[in-house]
XYZ file of C-alpha atoms in Angstrom:
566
model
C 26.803 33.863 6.888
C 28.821 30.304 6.119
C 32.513 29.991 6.669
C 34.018 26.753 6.273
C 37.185 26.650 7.773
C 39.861 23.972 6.210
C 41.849 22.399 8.730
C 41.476 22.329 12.728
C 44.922 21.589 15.273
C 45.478 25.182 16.261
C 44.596 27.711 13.541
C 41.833 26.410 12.324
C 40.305 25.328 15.382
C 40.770 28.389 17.860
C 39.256 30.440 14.357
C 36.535 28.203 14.642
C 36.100 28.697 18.653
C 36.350 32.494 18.473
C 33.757 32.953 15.562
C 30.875 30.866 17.408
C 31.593 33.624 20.690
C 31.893 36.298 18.459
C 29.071 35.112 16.079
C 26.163 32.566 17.266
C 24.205 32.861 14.221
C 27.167 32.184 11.393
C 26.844 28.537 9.978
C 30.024 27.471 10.860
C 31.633 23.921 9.098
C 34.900 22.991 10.123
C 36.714 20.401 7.818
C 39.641 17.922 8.889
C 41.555 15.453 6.723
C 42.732 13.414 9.276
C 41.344 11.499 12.080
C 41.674 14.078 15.076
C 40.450 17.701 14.822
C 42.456 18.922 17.738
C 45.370 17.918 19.045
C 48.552 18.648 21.221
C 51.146 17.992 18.062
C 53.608 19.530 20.440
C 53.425 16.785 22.895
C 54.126 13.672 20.122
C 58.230 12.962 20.890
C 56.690 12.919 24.370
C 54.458 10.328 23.955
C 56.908 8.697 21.898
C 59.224 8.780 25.123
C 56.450 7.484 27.356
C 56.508 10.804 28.794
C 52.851 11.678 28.010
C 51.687 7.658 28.380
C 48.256 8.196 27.057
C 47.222 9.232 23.787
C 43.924 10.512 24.644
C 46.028 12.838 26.924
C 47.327 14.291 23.474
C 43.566 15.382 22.671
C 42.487 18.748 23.093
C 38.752 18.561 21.857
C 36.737 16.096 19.151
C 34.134 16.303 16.416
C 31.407 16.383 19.543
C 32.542 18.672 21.560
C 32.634 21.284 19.327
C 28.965 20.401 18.049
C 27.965 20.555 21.425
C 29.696 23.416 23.430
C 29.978 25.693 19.929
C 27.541 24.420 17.578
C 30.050 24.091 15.026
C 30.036 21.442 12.402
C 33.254 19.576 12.441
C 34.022 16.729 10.396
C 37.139 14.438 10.666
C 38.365 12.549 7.733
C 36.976 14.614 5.877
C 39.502 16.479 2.894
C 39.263 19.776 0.768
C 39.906 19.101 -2.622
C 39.195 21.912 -4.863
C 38.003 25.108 -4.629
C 36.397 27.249 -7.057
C 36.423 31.427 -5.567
C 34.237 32.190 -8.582
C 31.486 30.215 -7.562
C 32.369 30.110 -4.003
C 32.445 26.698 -3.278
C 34.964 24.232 -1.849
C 34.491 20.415 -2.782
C 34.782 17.911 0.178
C 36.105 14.375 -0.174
C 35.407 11.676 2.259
C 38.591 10.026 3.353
C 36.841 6.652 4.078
C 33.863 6.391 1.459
C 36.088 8.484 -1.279
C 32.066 10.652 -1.635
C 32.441 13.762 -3.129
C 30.377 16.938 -2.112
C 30.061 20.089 -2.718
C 29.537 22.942 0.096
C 29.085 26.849 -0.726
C 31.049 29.664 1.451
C 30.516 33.345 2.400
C 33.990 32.977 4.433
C 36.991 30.410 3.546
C 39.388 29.801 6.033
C 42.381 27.690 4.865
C 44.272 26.064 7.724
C 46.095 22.919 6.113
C 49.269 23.157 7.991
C 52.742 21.963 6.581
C 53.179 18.802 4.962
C 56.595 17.242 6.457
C 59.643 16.854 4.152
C 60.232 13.740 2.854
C 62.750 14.015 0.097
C 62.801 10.975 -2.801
C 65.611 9.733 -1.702
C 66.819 6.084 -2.382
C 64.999 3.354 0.133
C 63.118 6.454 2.159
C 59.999 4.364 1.652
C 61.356 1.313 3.280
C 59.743 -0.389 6.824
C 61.246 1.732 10.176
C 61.425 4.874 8.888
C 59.256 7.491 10.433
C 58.165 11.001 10.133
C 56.503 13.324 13.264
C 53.747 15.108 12.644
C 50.386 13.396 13.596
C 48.737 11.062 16.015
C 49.029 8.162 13.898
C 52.848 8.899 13.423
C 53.308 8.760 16.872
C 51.451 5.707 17.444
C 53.015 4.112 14.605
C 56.759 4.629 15.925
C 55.583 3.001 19.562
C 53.843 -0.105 17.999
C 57.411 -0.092 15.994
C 59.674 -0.046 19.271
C 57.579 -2.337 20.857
C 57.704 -4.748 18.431
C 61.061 -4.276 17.832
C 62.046 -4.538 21.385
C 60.122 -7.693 21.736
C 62.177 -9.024 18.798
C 65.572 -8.109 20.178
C 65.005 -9.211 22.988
C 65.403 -12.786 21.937
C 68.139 -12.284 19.505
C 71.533 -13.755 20.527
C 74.306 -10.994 21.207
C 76.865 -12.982 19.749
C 79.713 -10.866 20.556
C 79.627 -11.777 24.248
C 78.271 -15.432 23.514
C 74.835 -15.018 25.397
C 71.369 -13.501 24.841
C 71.673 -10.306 26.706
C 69.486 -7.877 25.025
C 71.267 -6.072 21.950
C 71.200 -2.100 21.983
C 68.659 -0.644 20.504
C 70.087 2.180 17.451
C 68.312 5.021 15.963
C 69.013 7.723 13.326
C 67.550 10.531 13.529
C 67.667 12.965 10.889
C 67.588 16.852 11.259
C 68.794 18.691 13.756
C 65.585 21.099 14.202
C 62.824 20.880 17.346
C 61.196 17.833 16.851
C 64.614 16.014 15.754
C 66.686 17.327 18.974
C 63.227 16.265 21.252
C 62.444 12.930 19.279
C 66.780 11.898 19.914
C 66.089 12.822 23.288
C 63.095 10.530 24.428
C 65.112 7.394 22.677
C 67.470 7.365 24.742
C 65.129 7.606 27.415
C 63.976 4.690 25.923
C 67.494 3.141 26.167
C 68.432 3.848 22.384
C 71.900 4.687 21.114
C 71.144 7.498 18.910
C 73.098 8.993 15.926
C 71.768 12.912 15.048
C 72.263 13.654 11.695
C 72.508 17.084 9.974
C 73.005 18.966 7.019
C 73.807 22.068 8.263
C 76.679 23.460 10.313
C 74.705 23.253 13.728
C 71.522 22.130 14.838
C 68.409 24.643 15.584
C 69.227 26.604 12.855
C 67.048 29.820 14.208
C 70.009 29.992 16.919
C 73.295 31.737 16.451
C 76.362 29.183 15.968
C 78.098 29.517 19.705
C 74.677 29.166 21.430
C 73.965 26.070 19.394
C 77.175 24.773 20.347
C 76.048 24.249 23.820
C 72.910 22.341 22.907
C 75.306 19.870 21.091
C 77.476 19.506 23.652
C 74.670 18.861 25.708
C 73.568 15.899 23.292
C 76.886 14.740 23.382
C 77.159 14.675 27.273
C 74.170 12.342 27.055
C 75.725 9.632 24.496
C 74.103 11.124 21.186
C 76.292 10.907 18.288
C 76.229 14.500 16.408
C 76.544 14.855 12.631
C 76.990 17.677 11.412
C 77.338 18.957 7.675
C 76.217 15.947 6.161
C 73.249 15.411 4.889
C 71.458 11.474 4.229
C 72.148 10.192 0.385
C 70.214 6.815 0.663
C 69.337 4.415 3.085
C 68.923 0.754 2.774
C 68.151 -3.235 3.895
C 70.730 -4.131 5.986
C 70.812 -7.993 7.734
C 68.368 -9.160 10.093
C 66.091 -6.846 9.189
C 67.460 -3.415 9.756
C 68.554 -0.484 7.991
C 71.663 1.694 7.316
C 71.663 5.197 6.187
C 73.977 6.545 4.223
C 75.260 9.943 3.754
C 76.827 12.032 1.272
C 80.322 11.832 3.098
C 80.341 7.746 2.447
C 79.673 7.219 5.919
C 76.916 4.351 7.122
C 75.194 4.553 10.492
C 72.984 1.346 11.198
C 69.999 2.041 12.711
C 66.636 -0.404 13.831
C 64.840 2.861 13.758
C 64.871 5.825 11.548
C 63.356 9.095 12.414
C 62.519 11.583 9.395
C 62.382 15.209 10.816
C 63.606 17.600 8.436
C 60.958 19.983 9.083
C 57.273 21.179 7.202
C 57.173 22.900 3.814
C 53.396 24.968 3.581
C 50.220 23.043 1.850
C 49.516 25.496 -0.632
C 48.014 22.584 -2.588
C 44.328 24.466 -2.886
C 45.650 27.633 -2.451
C 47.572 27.309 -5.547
C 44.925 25.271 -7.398
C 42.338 28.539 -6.643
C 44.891 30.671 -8.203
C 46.174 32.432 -4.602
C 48.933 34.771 -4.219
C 51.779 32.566 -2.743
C 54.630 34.144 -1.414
C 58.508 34.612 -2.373
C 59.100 32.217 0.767
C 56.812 29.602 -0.440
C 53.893 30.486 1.735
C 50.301 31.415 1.186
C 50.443 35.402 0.806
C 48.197 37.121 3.475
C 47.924 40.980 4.899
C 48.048 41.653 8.412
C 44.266 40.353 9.365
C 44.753 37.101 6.968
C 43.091 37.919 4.515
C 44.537 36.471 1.042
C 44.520 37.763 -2.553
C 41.151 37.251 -2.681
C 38.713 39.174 -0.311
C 36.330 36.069 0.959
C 38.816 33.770 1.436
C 41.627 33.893 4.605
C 44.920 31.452 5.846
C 46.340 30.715 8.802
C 48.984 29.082 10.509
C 51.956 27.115 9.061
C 51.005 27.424 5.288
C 51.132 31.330 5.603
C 53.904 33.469 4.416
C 53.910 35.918 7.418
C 55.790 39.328 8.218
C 59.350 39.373 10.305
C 58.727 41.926 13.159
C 61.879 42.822 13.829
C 63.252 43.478 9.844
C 59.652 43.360 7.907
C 61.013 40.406 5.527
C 58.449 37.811 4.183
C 59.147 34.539 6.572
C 57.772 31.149 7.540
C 57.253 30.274 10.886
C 55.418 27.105 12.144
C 54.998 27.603 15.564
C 51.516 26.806 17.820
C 51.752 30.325 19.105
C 51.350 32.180 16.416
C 48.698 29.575 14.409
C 46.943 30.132 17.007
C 46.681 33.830 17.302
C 45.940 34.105 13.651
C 42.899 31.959 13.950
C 41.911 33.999 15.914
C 42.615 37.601 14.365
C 40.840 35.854 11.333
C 37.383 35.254 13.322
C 37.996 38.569 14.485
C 37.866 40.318 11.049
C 35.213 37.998 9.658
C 32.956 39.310 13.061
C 33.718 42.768 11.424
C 36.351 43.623 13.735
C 39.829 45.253 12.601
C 42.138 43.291 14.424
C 45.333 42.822 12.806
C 48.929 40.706 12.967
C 51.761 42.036 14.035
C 53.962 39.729 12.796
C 56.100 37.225 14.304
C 59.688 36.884 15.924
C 60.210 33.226 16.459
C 59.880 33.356 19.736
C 60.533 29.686 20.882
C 61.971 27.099 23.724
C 63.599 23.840 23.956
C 63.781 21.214 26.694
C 66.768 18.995 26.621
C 67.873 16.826 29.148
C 67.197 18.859 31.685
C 68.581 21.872 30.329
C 66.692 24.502 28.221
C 67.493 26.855 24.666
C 65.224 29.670 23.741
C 65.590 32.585 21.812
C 63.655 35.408 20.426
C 63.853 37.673 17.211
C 66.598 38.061 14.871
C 69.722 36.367 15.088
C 73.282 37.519 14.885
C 74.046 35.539 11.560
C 70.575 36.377 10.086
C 71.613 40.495 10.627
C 75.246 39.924 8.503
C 73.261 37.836 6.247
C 71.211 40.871 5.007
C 73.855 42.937 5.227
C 72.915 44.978 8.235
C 75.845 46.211 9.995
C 73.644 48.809 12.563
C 74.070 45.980 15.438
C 75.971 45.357 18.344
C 76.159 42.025 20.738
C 76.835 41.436 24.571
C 77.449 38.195 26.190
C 76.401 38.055 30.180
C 76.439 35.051 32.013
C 73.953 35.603 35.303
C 73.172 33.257 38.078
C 69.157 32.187 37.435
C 68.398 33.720 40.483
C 70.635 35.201 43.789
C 73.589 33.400 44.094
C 73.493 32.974 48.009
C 70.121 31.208 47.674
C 70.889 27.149 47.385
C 70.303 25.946 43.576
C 71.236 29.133 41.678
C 72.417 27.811 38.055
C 74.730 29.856 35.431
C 72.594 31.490 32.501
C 73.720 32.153 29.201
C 72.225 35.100 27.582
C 72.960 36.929 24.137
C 71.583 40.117 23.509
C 71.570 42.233 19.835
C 70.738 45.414 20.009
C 70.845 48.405 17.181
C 73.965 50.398 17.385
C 72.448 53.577 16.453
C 69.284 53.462 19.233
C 69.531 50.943 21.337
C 66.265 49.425 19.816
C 66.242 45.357 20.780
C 66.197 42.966 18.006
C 66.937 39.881 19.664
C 68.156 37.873 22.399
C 69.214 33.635 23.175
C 69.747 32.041 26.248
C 70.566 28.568 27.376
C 71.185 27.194 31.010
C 69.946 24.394 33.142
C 67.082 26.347 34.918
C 64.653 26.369 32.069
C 62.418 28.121 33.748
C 64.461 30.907 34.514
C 65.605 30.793 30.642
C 61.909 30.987 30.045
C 61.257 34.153 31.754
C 64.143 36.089 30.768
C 63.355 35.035 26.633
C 59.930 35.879 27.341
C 60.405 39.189 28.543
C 62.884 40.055 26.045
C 60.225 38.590 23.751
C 57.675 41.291 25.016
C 60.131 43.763 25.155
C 60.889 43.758 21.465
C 57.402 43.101 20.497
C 56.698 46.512 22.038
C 59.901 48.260 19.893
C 61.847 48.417 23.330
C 65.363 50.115 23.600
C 68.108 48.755 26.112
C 67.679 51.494 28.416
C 64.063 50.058 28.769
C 65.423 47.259 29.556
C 67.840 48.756 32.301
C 64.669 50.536 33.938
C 62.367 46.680 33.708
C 60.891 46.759 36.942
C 60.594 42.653 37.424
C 59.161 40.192 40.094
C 61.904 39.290 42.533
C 62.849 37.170 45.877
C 65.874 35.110 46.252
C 64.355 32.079 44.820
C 63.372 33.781 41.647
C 65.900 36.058 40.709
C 68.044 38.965 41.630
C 67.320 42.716 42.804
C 68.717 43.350 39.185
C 67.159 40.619 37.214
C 69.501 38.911 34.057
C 66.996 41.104 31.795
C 68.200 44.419 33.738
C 71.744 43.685 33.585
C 71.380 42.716 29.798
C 70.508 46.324 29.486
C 72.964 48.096 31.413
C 75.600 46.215 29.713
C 74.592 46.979 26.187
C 73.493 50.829 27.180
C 77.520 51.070 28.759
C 78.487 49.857 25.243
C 75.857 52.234 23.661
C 77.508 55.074 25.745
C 81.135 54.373 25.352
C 81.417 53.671 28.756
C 82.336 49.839 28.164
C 83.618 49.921 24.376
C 83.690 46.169 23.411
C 85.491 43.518 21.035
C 84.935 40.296 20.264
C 87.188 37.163 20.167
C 87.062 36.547 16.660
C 88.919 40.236 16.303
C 91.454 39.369 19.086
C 94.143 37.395 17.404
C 97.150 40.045 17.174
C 95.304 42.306 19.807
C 97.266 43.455 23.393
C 95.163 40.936 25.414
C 94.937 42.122 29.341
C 93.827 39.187 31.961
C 92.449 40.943 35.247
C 92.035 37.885 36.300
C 94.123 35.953 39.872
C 97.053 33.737 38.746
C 95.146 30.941 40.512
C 92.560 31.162 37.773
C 94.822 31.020 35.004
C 95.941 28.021 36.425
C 92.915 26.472 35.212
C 92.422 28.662 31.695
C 94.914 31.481 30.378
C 95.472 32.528 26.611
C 98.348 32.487 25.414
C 100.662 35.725 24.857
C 97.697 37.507 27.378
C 99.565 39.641 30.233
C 98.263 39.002 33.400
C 97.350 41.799 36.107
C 95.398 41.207 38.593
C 92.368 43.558 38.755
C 93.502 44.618 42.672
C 97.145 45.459 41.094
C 96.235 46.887 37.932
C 96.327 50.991 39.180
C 99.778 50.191 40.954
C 100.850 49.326 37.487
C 99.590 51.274 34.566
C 102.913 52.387 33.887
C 103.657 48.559 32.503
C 101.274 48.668 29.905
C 101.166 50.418 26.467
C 100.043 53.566 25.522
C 100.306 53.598 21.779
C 98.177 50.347 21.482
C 94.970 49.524 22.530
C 94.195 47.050 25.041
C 91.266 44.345 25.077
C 90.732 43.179 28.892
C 89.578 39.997 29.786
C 88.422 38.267 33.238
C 86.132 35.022 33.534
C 82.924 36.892 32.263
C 83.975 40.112 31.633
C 82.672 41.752 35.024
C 86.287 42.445 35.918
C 87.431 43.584 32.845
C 84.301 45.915 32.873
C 86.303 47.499 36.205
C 89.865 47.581 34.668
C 88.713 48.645 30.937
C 87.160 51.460 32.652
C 90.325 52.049 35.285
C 92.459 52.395 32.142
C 89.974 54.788 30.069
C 89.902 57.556 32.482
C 94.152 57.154 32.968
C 94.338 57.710 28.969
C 95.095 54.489 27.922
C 93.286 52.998 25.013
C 90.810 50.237 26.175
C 88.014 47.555 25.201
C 86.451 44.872 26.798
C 86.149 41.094 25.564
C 82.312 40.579 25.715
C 81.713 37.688 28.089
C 85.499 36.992 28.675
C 86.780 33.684 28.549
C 82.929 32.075 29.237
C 82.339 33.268 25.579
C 86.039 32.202 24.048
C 84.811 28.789 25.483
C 81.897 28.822 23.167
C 83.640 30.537 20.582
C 86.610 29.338 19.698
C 86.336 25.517 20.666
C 87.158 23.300 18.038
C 84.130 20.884 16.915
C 85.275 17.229 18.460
């Protein structure tokens, strides 16, 4: 048996890896159009940041060692250019000679990846501006710096009269993983960075309030956010630099422009063999990767794959799951029946020295397809016991179904990223394995004081939602709270420091002595600093008769609610 397998970096590689152990007599010819067959593509706005300092650190394995620890035939600069299923064959084209051969299949595997957008915009082709998504991109934006901090360095800074070294300005644009990574590491490289996006937020797979945090956290750290405005042009400005204009008129100047508006899929020779390709824009494959026709299989981020948690037709271009569907792919080839579940988006973010992640469906993406069986709780834990020195303030969203608990997704941001991590992680598992809330309540978890709590952020997610679930802790939300009886449990010290207005204030330790001051023919929402409290006094006023709900997450998630964008 032959497979050639088109494309290496994670799906194609790890397919090619798993068929040699699962197969040592298959002829196995692995085909890569660019100069590297493996590679960390994850760690490039690292080693743009001087972060990773070696290149060769970004390599994962060559052309040789895969001929000589898995017999495999792998060829760098080496591109698939046609392929014909009827006959079976895929043409090759030699990247430095421009040679032309021919090579028959029993298997296809098509790994090309996503090609990164680069929309025709006016001047996009002009010196300085970059894309992310290769070696040679990476190395190509530090030969740029260093050039152009070699320049600058000798240019007068004529507003103060002397030759002090000019700041250094970048635009990046797109507000996405390797945008939000890639404005990071300039600054670390002493860059004053301007983050330009189209859309209302940045990492779009996040709900808006969570979001809000990582942009704060950009702005804490001098980056300049743009939001809902996308680029219109760019051009030559004096001295050699650019400005980039966008479709509000305004004009950022920049010595360095970063392009990272995210991948589309190569369906280039999928399309040109007459494949199925998906409403989303991906290559159509069944749950062991197999496309519309028998012989030939795709993987990774040219794939249309399935949503787990609602079954839609998505695009996800993520390591984790290339990777995994490499390998289901050598599985079935070997004859085996393995199969894809699907993916959730399960993903993390670094960002000076805090951390995002998130897992399944979001909030926005539920009212966006009309689904209305969901509920939400905001809890804001300590990353591990609170009386253990460095304990840091998690913030976790959890969305659960209404009608049985079943998790469909969960976000978190805080400071510890490891601790946001293991909590996304688990959650990740959790709905991967069609988990309810009260699973999550019963989570039996790894735990000493340095770690986390006897009842871990992931157990207290669940008992939160499952009082919700039970009535025990009926909730509201903020954006439902404008004419509502608002009731602070709260000290008057605290409101010292943050009230809303019109709320009545009694304090949790008072609030039995005084039920007789509040009203019984209107129902109260109860707020504290994060809801804890108002758990107590929403349910002190249930079982008295009076009418009751909580404000999910209290006045921690007003905060990321309700502030105004500045």
């Amino acid at each position: 048996m032959k497979v050639i397998i088109v494309g290496g970096v994670a799906g194609g590689a790890s397919c090619a890896a798993r068929l040699r152990r699962l197969d040592e007599t298959a002829e196995i010819l692995m085909v890569e159009r660019g100069p590297y067959v493996s590679y960390a593509a994850c760690g490039l706005p690292y080693h743009i940041g001087g972060v990773i300092s070696n290149e060769s650190s970004l390599m994962v394995a060559n052309e040789e060692h895969f001929r000589r620890h898995f017999a495999i035939d792998a060829r760098t600069n080496c591109e698939a250019i046609s392929i014909s299923p009827k006959e079976k064959t895929v043409e090759l084209r030699s990247v430095t000679t421009g040679e032309v051969t021919t090579e028959r299949y029993d298997k296809l595997v098509l790994a090309p990846g996503g090609s990164s957008v680069r929309p025709p915009l006016p001047g996009i082709e002009l010196p300085g501006i970059f894309h992310v998504r290769t070696v040679p991109d990476a190395r190509s934006i530090r030969e740029w710096i260093e050039r152009g901090g070699a320049f600058l360095a000798g240019k007068p800074n004529h507003s103060e009269g002397n030759r002090t070294t000019p700041v250094r300005r970048a635009v990046v644009v797109g507000g996405g993983f390797i945008g939000l990574e890639v404005a990071e590491n300039l600054v670390h490289l002493g860059f004053e960075v301007t983050l330009v996006e189209m859309l209302d937020q940045v990492l779009a797979p996040m709900d808006r309030e969570l979001a809000r945090l990582v942009e704060n956290q950009l702005k804490r750290h001098g980056v300049r956010v743009s939001l809902n405005d996308g680029v219109a042009a760019f051009a030559q400005a004096e001295g050699g630099s650019l400005e980039v204009r966008t479709k509000s008129g305004k004009r950022y100047p920049a010595d360095i422009v970063i392009l990272a508006l995210g991948v589309r899929p190569d369906i280039t020779l999928a399309k040109g063999a007459g494949l199925t390709i998906g409403e989303t824009g991906g290559i159509r494959v069944d749950e062991q990767m197999r496309t519309s026709d028998h012989d030939i299989f795709a993987v990774g981020d040219a794939v249309e794959v399935r949503d787990f948690v609602t079954g839609r037709p998505s695009l996800v271009a993520l390591a984790g799951p290339a990777n995994r569907q490499g390998r289901i792919a050598a599985d079935v080839i070997a004859g085996r029946g393995s199969r894809f579940r699907g993916s959730q988006g399960t993903s993390i973010i670094g960002l000076f020295g805090y951390a995002a992640a998130w897992t399944g469906v979001s909030e926005k993406t539920l009212k966006k397809l009309g689904d209305s069986d969901c509920e939400k709780v905001y809890l804001f834990p300590n990353s591990h016991s609170g009386y253990y020195p460095g304990a840091k303030m998690l913030v976790i969203k959890l969305i659960f179904r209404k009608s049985d608990g079943r998790v469909l997704g969960a976000q978190s941001f805080g400071e510890d990223g490891p601790a946001v991590d293991k909590r996304i992680s688990s959650l990740a598992m959790a709905i991967q394995m069609g988990a309810t809330i009260h699973d999550l309540e019963e989570s039996e978890l790894c735990y000493a004081p340095q770690f986390g709590s006897a009842k871990d952020p992931v157990n207290f997610a669940g008992m939160i939602a499952a009082n919700v679930f039970h009535g025990d802790m009926p909730v509201a939300h903020w954006d439902a709270a404008d004419d509502a009886y608002l009731l602070d449990v709260r000290d008057p010290a605290e409101l010292a420091v943050e009230s809303v207005p019109g709320a009545v204030n009694i304090p949790l330790a008072q609030l039995r002595e005084r039920l007789g001051e509040l009203p019984r023919d209107r129902e109260i929402l109860v707020i504290c600093r994060s809801a804890q409290r108002a758990y107590l006094g929403t349910r002190i006023l249930l079982q008295n008769g009076l009418k009751a709900r909580t404000l999910s997450g209290g006045m921690l998630s007003r905060d990321m609610l309700l502030t105004k964008e500045h």
